[in-house]
PDB file of C-alpha atoms in Angstrom:
ATOM      1  CA  MET A  29     -71.012 -50.296-111.367  1.00  0.00           C
ATOM      2  CA  TYR A  30     -71.672 -49.754-115.000  1.00  0.00           C
ATOM      3  CA  THR A  31     -73.502 -46.333-116.057  1.00  0.00           C
ATOM      4  CA  LEU A  32     -75.995 -46.294-118.894  1.00  0.00           C
ATOM      5  CA  HIS A  33     -76.689 -43.196-121.175  1.00  0.00           C
ATOM      6  CA  ALA A  34     -80.306 -44.050-122.679  1.00  0.00           C
ATOM      7  CA  SER A  35     -83.803 -42.848-123.435  1.00  0.00           C
ATOM      8  CA  PRO A  36     -86.684 -45.272-122.794  1.00  0.00           C
ATOM      9  CA  GLY A  37     -87.738 -47.308-126.407  1.00  0.00           C
ATOM     10  CA  SER A  38     -84.885 -46.638-127.571  1.00  0.00           C
ATOM     11  CA  SER A  39     -82.056 -48.783-129.124  1.00  0.00           C
ATOM     12  CA  ALA A  40     -80.658 -48.901-125.381  1.00  0.00           C
ATOM     13  CA  PHE A  41     -83.616 -50.928-124.282  1.00  0.00           C
ATOM     14  CA  ALA A  42     -81.554 -53.072-125.268  1.00  0.00           C
ATOM     15  CA  PRO A  43     -78.542 -52.883-123.085  1.00  0.00           C
ATOM     16  CA  HIS A  44     -80.905 -51.595-120.339  1.00  0.00           C
ATOM     17  CA  ILE A  45     -82.355 -55.417-120.360  1.00  0.00           C
ATOM     18  CA  VAL A  46     -79.434 -57.238-120.636  1.00  0.00           C
ATOM     19  CA  LEU A  47     -78.035 -55.155-117.355  1.00  0.00           C
ATOM     20  CA  GLU A  48     -81.305 -56.312-115.444  1.00  0.00           C
ATOM     21  CA  GLU A  49     -80.194 -59.853-117.007  1.00  0.00           C
ATOM     22  CA  ILE A  50     -76.578 -60.295-115.885  1.00  0.00           C
ATOM     23  CA  GLY A  51     -77.370 -58.958-112.211  1.00  0.00           C
ATOM     24  CA  VAL A  52     -74.487 -56.197-112.440  1.00  0.00           C
ATOM     25  CA  PRO A  53     -74.627 -52.621-110.537  1.00  0.00           C
ATOM     26  CA  TYR A  54     -75.881 -50.001-112.493  1.00  0.00           C
ATOM     27  CA  LYS A  55     -77.799 -46.699-113.342  1.00  0.00           C
ATOM     28  CA  THR A  56     -78.999 -44.910-115.444  1.00  0.00           C
ATOM     29  CA  VAL A  57     -79.109 -41.495-116.747  1.00  0.00           C
ATOM     30  CA  MET A  58     -82.210 -41.530-118.576  1.00  0.00           C
ATOM     31  CA  MET A  59     -82.557 -38.938-121.677  1.00  0.00           C
ATOM     32  CA  SER A  60     -85.750 -37.749-122.997  1.00  0.00           C
ATOM     33  CA  ALA A  61     -87.913 -39.125-126.103  1.00  0.00           C
ATOM     34  CA  GLY A  62     -85.624 -38.586-128.901  1.00  0.00           C
ATOM     35  CA  HIS A  63     -82.921 -37.537-126.678  1.00  0.00           C
ATOM     36  CA  PRO A  64     -82.127 -33.986-127.820  1.00  0.00           C
ATOM     37  CA  GLU A  65     -79.855 -34.215-125.206  1.00  0.00           C
ATOM     38  CA  THR A  66     -76.968 -35.754-126.642  1.00  0.00           C
ATOM     39  CA  LYS A  67     -76.551 -32.747-129.019  1.00  0.00           C
ATOM     40  CA  SER A  68     -75.100 -30.744-126.096  1.00  0.00           C
ATOM     41  CA  ALA A  69     -71.448 -29.789-125.568  1.00  0.00           C
ATOM     42  CA  GLU A  70     -72.004 -32.002-122.102  1.00  0.00           C
ATOM     43  CA  PHE A  71     -72.872 -34.934-123.925  1.00  0.00           C
ATOM     44  CA  ARG A  72     -70.190 -34.627-126.324  1.00  0.00           C
ATOM     45  CA  GLN A  73     -67.359 -34.689-124.042  1.00  0.00           C
ATOM     46  CA  ILE A  74     -68.346 -38.305-123.448  1.00  0.00           C
ATOM     47  CA  ASN A  75     -69.693 -39.089-126.986  1.00  0.00           C
ATOM     48  CA  PRO A  76     -68.771 -37.126-129.808  1.00  0.00           C
ATOM     49  CA  LYS A  77     -70.472 -39.326-132.088  1.00  0.00           C
ATOM     50  CA  ASP A  78     -74.034 -37.802-130.723  1.00  0.00           C
ATOM     51  CA  ARG A  79     -75.610 -41.403-130.342  1.00  0.00           C
ATOM     52  CA  ILE A  80     -76.531 -43.071-126.903  1.00  0.00           C
ATOM     53  CA  PRO A  81     -76.456 -46.119-125.938  1.00  0.00           C
ATOM     54  CA  VAL A  82     -73.116 -45.429-124.081  1.00  0.00           C
ATOM     55  CA  LEU A  83     -71.853 -47.692-121.535  1.00  0.00           C
ATOM     56  CA  ILE A  84     -69.542 -46.145-118.789  1.00  0.00           C
ATOM     57  CA  ALA A  85     -67.876 -48.022-115.962  1.00  0.00           C
ATOM     58  CA  GLU A  86     -64.322 -46.446-114.321  1.00  0.00           C
ATOM     59  CA  GLY A  87     -61.919 -46.248-117.030  1.00  0.00           C
ATOM     60  CA  PHE A  88     -63.813 -47.980-119.072  1.00  0.00           C
ATOM     61  CA  LEU A  89     -66.325 -46.114-122.170  1.00  0.00           C
ATOM     62  CA  LEU A  90     -67.890 -48.294-124.738  1.00  0.00           C
ATOM     63  CA  THR A  91     -70.724 -46.781-127.247  1.00  0.00           C
ATOM     64  CA  GLU A  92     -72.497 -48.659-129.913  1.00  0.00           C
ATOM     65  CA  ALA A  93     -75.339 -50.603-129.041  1.00  0.00           C
ATOM     66  CA  PRO A  94     -73.841 -54.260-130.932  1.00  0.00           C
ATOM     67  CA  ALA A  95     -70.655 -53.265-128.708  1.00  0.00           C
ATOM     68  CA  ILE A  96     -72.313 -53.488-125.652  1.00  0.00           C
ATOM     69  CA  LEU A  97     -74.621 -56.800-126.176  1.00  0.00           C
ATOM     70  CA  LEU A  98     -71.615 -58.635-126.735  1.00  0.00           C
ATOM     71  CA  HIS A  99     -69.942 -56.944-124.203  1.00  0.00           C
ATOM     72  CA  LEU A 100     -71.917 -57.674-121.707  1.00  0.00           C
ATOM     73  CA  GLY A 101     -72.615 -61.070-123.135  1.00  0.00           C
ATOM     74  CA  LEU A 102     -68.864 -62.088-123.032  1.00  0.00           C
ATOM     75  CA  THR A 103     -67.744 -60.000-119.915  1.00  0.00           C
ATOM     76  CA  ASN A 104     -70.424 -62.184-117.695  1.00  0.00           C
ATOM     77  CA  PRO A 105     -70.335 -65.867-118.858  1.00  0.00           C
ATOM     78  CA  ALA A 106     -72.564 -66.462-116.154  1.00  0.00           C
ATOM     79  CA  ALA A 107     -75.629 -65.661-116.853  1.00  0.00           C
ATOM     80  CA  ALA A 108     -74.997 -67.288-120.544  1.00  0.00           C
ATOM     81  CA  LEU A 109     -76.463 -64.595-122.558  1.00  0.00           C
ATOM     82  CA  MET A 110     -73.361 -65.603-125.269  1.00  0.00           C
ATOM     83  CA  GLY A 111     -72.168 -68.675-126.474  1.00  0.00           C
ATOM     84  CA  SER A 112     -68.565 -69.555-125.960  1.00  0.00           C
ATOM     85  CA  ASP A 113     -68.201 -71.094-128.893  1.00  0.00           C
ATOM     86  CA  THR A 114     -67.085 -69.229-131.958  1.00  0.00           C
ATOM     87  CA  GLY A 115     -70.245 -70.007-134.369  1.00  0.00           C
ATOM     88  CA  SER A 116     -72.599 -68.457-131.382  1.00  0.00           C
ATOM     89  CA  ILE A 117     -70.462 -65.699-131.018  1.00  0.00           C
ATOM     90  CA  VAL A 118     -70.055 -64.980-134.866  1.00  0.00           C
ATOM     91  CA  ARG A 119     -73.734 -65.167-134.976  1.00  0.00           C
ATOM     92  CA  ALA A 120     -74.740 -62.558-132.676  1.00  0.00           C
ATOM     93  CA  VAL A 121     -72.089 -59.976-133.788  1.00  0.00           C
ATOM     94  CA  GLU A 122     -74.094 -61.192-137.333  1.00  0.00           C
ATOM     95  CA  TRP A 123     -77.600 -60.204-136.219  1.00  0.00           C
ATOM     96  CA  THR A 124     -76.442 -56.836-134.636  1.00  0.00           C
ATOM     97  CA  ASN A 125     -74.565 -55.678-137.208  1.00  0.00           C
ATOM     98  CA  TRP A 126     -76.766 -56.130-139.826  1.00  0.00           C
ATOM     99  CA  LEU A 127     -80.199 -54.481-136.738  1.00  0.00           C
ATOM    100  CA  SER A 128     -77.678 -51.901-135.920  1.00  0.00           C
ATOM    101  CA  GLY A 129     -75.918 -50.759-139.591  1.00  0.00           C
ATOM    102  CA  THR A 130     -78.464 -51.726-142.193  1.00  0.00           C
ATOM    103  CA  VAL A 131     -82.513 -51.726-140.680  1.00  0.00           C
ATOM    104  CA  HIS A 132     -81.708 -49.451-138.033  1.00  0.00           C
ATOM    105  CA  ALA A 133     -79.071 -46.883-139.522  1.00  0.00           C
ATOM    106  CA  VAL A 134     -80.578 -46.741-142.993  1.00  0.00           C
ATOM    107  CA  ALA A 135     -84.465 -48.045-142.932  1.00  0.00           C
ATOM    108  CA  VAL A 136     -85.667 -47.025-139.908  1.00  0.00           C
ATOM    109  CA  ARG A 137     -83.716 -43.622-140.313  1.00  0.00           C
ATOM    110  CA  MET A 138     -85.504 -43.354-143.754  1.00  0.00           C
ATOM    111  CA  VAL A 139     -89.112 -42.912-142.054  1.00  0.00           C
ATOM    112  CA  TRP A 140     -88.251 -41.293-138.917  1.00  0.00           C
ATOM    113  CA  LYS A 141     -85.068 -39.526-139.273  1.00  0.00           C
ATOM    114  CA  THR A 142     -85.579 -38.013-143.041  1.00  0.00           C
ATOM    115  CA  ASP A 143     -84.289 -35.052-142.569  1.00  0.00           C
ATOM    116  CA  TYR A 144     -80.243 -37.041-142.180  1.00  0.00           C
ATOM    117  CA  PHE A 145     -80.548 -37.789-145.292  1.00  0.00           C
ATOM    118  CA  LEU A 146     -82.940 -34.577-146.917  1.00  0.00           C
ATOM    119  CA  PRO A 147     -83.009 -31.322-145.048  1.00  0.00           C
ATOM    120  CA  ASP A 148     -85.637 -30.179-147.250  1.00  0.00           C
ATOM    121  CA  ALA A 149     -89.535 -31.619-145.658  1.00  0.00           C
ATOM    122  CA  SER A 150     -91.046 -31.246-149.184  1.00  0.00           C
ATOM    123  CA  THR A 151     -89.252 -33.998-150.535  1.00  0.00           C
ATOM    124  CA  HIS A 152     -89.333 -36.425-147.827  1.00  0.00           C
ATOM    125  CA  GLY A 153     -92.531 -38.564-149.462  1.00  0.00           C
ATOM    126  CA  PRO A 154     -90.358 -41.040-151.408  1.00  0.00           C
ATOM    127  CA  LEU A 155     -87.813 -41.697-149.398  1.00  0.00           C
ATOM    128  CA  ILE A 156     -90.161 -42.294-146.413  1.00  0.00           C
ATOM    129  CA  GLU A 157     -92.038 -44.323-148.856  1.00  0.00           C
ATOM    130  CA  ARG A 158     -88.539 -46.199-150.055  1.00  0.00           C
ATOM    131  CA  GLY A 159     -87.695 -46.367-146.301  1.00  0.00           C
ATOM    132  CA  MET A 160     -90.391 -48.648-145.253  1.00  0.00           C
ATOM    133  CA  GLU A 161     -90.002 -50.856-148.142  1.00  0.00           C
ATOM    134  CA  TYR A 162     -86.760 -51.120-146.860  1.00  0.00           C
ATOM    135  CA  LEU A 163     -88.105 -51.889-143.407  1.00  0.00           C
ATOM    136  CA  LEU A 164     -90.635 -54.324-144.586  1.00  0.00           C
ATOM    137  CA  SER A 165     -88.418 -57.003-146.499  1.00  0.00           C
ATOM    138  CA  ALA A 166     -85.637 -56.577-143.505  1.00  0.00           C
ATOM    139  CA  PHE A 167     -88.804 -57.495-140.951  1.00  0.00           C
ATOM    140  CA  ALA A 168     -89.533 -59.989-143.403  1.00  0.00           C
ATOM    141  CA  LEU A 169     -85.809 -61.591-143.148  1.00  0.00           C
ATOM    142  CA  VAL A 170     -86.465 -61.288-139.588  1.00  0.00           C
ATOM    143  CA  GLU A 171     -89.835 -63.481-139.999  1.00  0.00           C
ATOM    144  CA  ASN A 172     -88.530 -66.175-141.464  1.00  0.00           C
ATOM    145  CA  ARG A 173     -85.429 -66.378-139.206  1.00  0.00           C
ATOM    146  CA  MET A 174     -87.519 -66.781-136.372  1.00  0.00           C
ATOM    147  CA  GLN A 175     -89.414 -69.657-138.077  1.00  0.00           C
ATOM    148  CA  GLY A 176     -89.548 -73.015-135.765  1.00  0.00           C
ATOM    149  CA  ARG A 177     -86.934 -71.170-133.501  1.00  0.00           C
ATOM    150  CA  GLN A 178     -87.460 -70.486-129.691  1.00  0.00           C
ATOM    151  CA  TYR A 179     -84.737 -67.351-129.990  1.00  0.00           C
ATOM    152  CA  ALA A 180     -82.517 -65.439-132.246  1.00  0.00           C
ATOM    153  CA  LEU A 181     -79.278 -68.044-132.309  1.00  0.00           C
ATOM    154  CA  GLY A 182     -81.489 -71.196-131.450  1.00  0.00           C
ATOM    155  CA  ASP A 183     -82.301 -72.783-128.263  1.00  0.00           C
ATOM    156  CA  ALA A 184     -80.399 -70.606-126.517  1.00  0.00           C
ATOM    157  CA  TYR A 185     -81.612 -66.812-125.112  1.00  0.00           C
ATOM    158  CA  SER A 186     -79.285 -64.410-126.156  1.00  0.00           C
ATOM    159  CA  VAL A 187     -77.914 -60.718-126.186  1.00  0.00           C
ATOM    160  CA  VAL A 188     -79.269 -60.735-129.601  1.00  0.00           C
ATOM    161  CA  ASP A 189     -82.645 -61.439-128.534  1.00  0.00           C
ATOM    162  CA  PRO A 190     -83.285 -57.886-127.337  1.00  0.00           C
ATOM    163  CA  TYR A 191     -82.210 -56.580-129.751  1.00  0.00           C
ATOM    164  CA  LEU A 192     -84.530 -57.502-131.920  1.00  0.00           C
ATOM    165  CA  LEU A 193     -87.582 -56.900-129.669  1.00  0.00           C
ATOM    166  CA  VAL A 194     -86.233 -53.005-130.078  1.00  0.00           C
ATOM    167  CA  PHE A 195     -87.858 -53.486-134.005  1.00  0.00           C
ATOM    168  CA  PHE A 196     -90.574 -55.033-132.992  1.00  0.00           C
ATOM    169  CA  ARG A 197     -91.737 -52.859-130.843  1.00  0.00           C
ATOM    170  CA  TRP A 198     -90.368 -49.830-133.452  1.00  0.00           C
ATOM    171  CA  GLY A 199     -92.326 -51.517-135.829  1.00  0.00           C
ATOM    172  CA  ASN A 200     -95.604 -51.141-133.483  1.00  0.00           C
ATOM    173  CA  ARG A 201     -94.662 -47.739-133.280  1.00  0.00           C
ATOM    174  CA  MET A 202     -94.762 -47.194-137.113  1.00  0.00           C
ATOM    175  CA  HIS A 203     -98.696 -48.859-137.073  1.00  0.00           C
ATOM    176  CA  ILE A 204     -96.713 -51.613-139.190  1.00  0.00           C
ATOM    177  CA  ASP A 205     -99.515 -54.479-138.192  1.00  0.00           C
ATOM    178  CA  MET A 206     -96.439 -56.589-136.460  1.00  0.00           C
ATOM    179  CA  GLN A 207     -98.928 -58.921-134.867  1.00  0.00           C
ATOM    180  CA  GLY A 208    -100.835 -59.968-138.303  1.00  0.00           C
ATOM    181  CA  GLN A 209     -97.870 -59.850-140.528  1.00  0.00           C
ATOM    182  CA  TYR A 210     -94.826 -61.391-138.433  1.00  0.00           C
ATOM    183  CA  PRO A 211     -96.539 -64.657-135.826  1.00  0.00           C
ATOM    184  CA  ALA A 212     -93.176 -66.655-135.729  1.00  0.00           C
ATOM    185  CA  TRP A 213     -91.554 -62.918-134.507  1.00  0.00           C
ATOM    186  CA  THR A 214     -94.742 -61.892-132.061  1.00  0.00           C
ATOM    187  CA  ALA A 215     -94.681 -65.219-130.303  1.00  0.00           C
ATOM    188  CA  HIS A 216     -90.772 -64.330-129.574  1.00  0.00           C
ATOM    189  CA  ALA A 217     -91.570 -61.082-128.514  1.00  0.00           C
ATOM    190  CA  ARG A 218     -94.517 -62.564-126.303  1.00  0.00           C
ATOM    191  CA  ARG A 219     -91.566 -64.976-124.959  1.00  0.00           C
ATOM    192  CA  LEU A 220     -89.248 -61.592-123.860  1.00  0.00           C
ATOM    193  CA  GLU A 221     -91.959 -60.220-122.413  1.00  0.00           C
ATOM    194  CA  ALA A 222     -92.838 -63.232-119.712  1.00  0.00           C
ATOM    195  CA  ARG A 223     -88.875 -62.650-118.758  1.00  0.00           C
ATOM    196  CA  ASP A 224     -88.599 -60.796-115.680  1.00  0.00           C
ATOM    197  CA  ALA A 225     -85.617 -58.971-116.649  1.00  0.00           C
ATOM    198  CA  VAL A 226     -87.761 -57.535-119.692  1.00  0.00           C
ATOM    199  CA  GLN A 227     -90.711 -56.400-117.653  1.00  0.00           C
ATOM    200  CA  ARG A 228     -88.724 -54.656-114.931  1.00  0.00           C
ATOM    201  CA  THR A 229     -86.738 -52.711-117.763  1.00  0.00           C
ATOM    202  CA  ILE A 230     -90.664 -51.389-119.334  1.00  0.00           C
ATOM    203  CA  ALA A 231     -91.530 -50.667-116.148  1.00  0.00           C
ATOM    204  CA  GLN A 232     -88.584 -48.309-114.834  1.00  0.00           C
ATOM    205  CA  GLU A 233     -88.633 -46.758-118.707  1.00  0.00           C
ATOM    206  CA  GLY A 234     -92.259 -46.497-118.836  1.00  0.00           C
ATOM    207  CA  ILE A 235     -92.718 -47.678-121.823  1.00  0.00           C
ATOM    208  CA  SER A 236     -94.992 -50.536-123.523  1.00  0.00           C
ATOM    209  CA  LEU A 237     -94.004 -53.712-126.574  1.00  0.00           C
ATOM    210  CA  TRP A 238     -97.366 -53.121-128.194  1.00  0.00           C
ATOM    211  CA  LYS A 239     -98.034 -49.119-129.011  1.00  0.00           C
TER     212      LYS A 239
END
């Protein structure tokens, strides 16, 4: 039995989808939007980083979305969400590391969590503008990589694809014209939206991919 600490539409959306895909027993501890509960002393006993997602099982605790995704993919081979060959594994690491360490931790944070860098709100404008430049550049790279592909790693659905869906949804939340500017990525999002596991996760979290 896994327990996933999550928040609706957060980066935990991706491992939540993967848990639905692989069909193992799990439950969620769902925090409120913006997940302020991560600042509590109780949660810091679980994860001193003050971050979600956190995946817990008996005698096991794992943090960071890329690590959780790779763990679930590698330990549930029957679900075929991670290739067993070295090439597929390293490409999955390449994708998830970049999405987490650059796109999320830098560009998204500059736009949505500007006070992480600058506490004075009067100085936020230029940083938000620069963050959006970084974000759009990253999104253009995703669009280019998705040209002629069904999924992030090629023709096979993997743990990377739900993680890409997180960022697609966030783009819509930022009022970026995702459908107009990124048609290949939009087709990918619609492909994922048709999956039963994605539909169940959307319903459980009470969110939309498109607004």
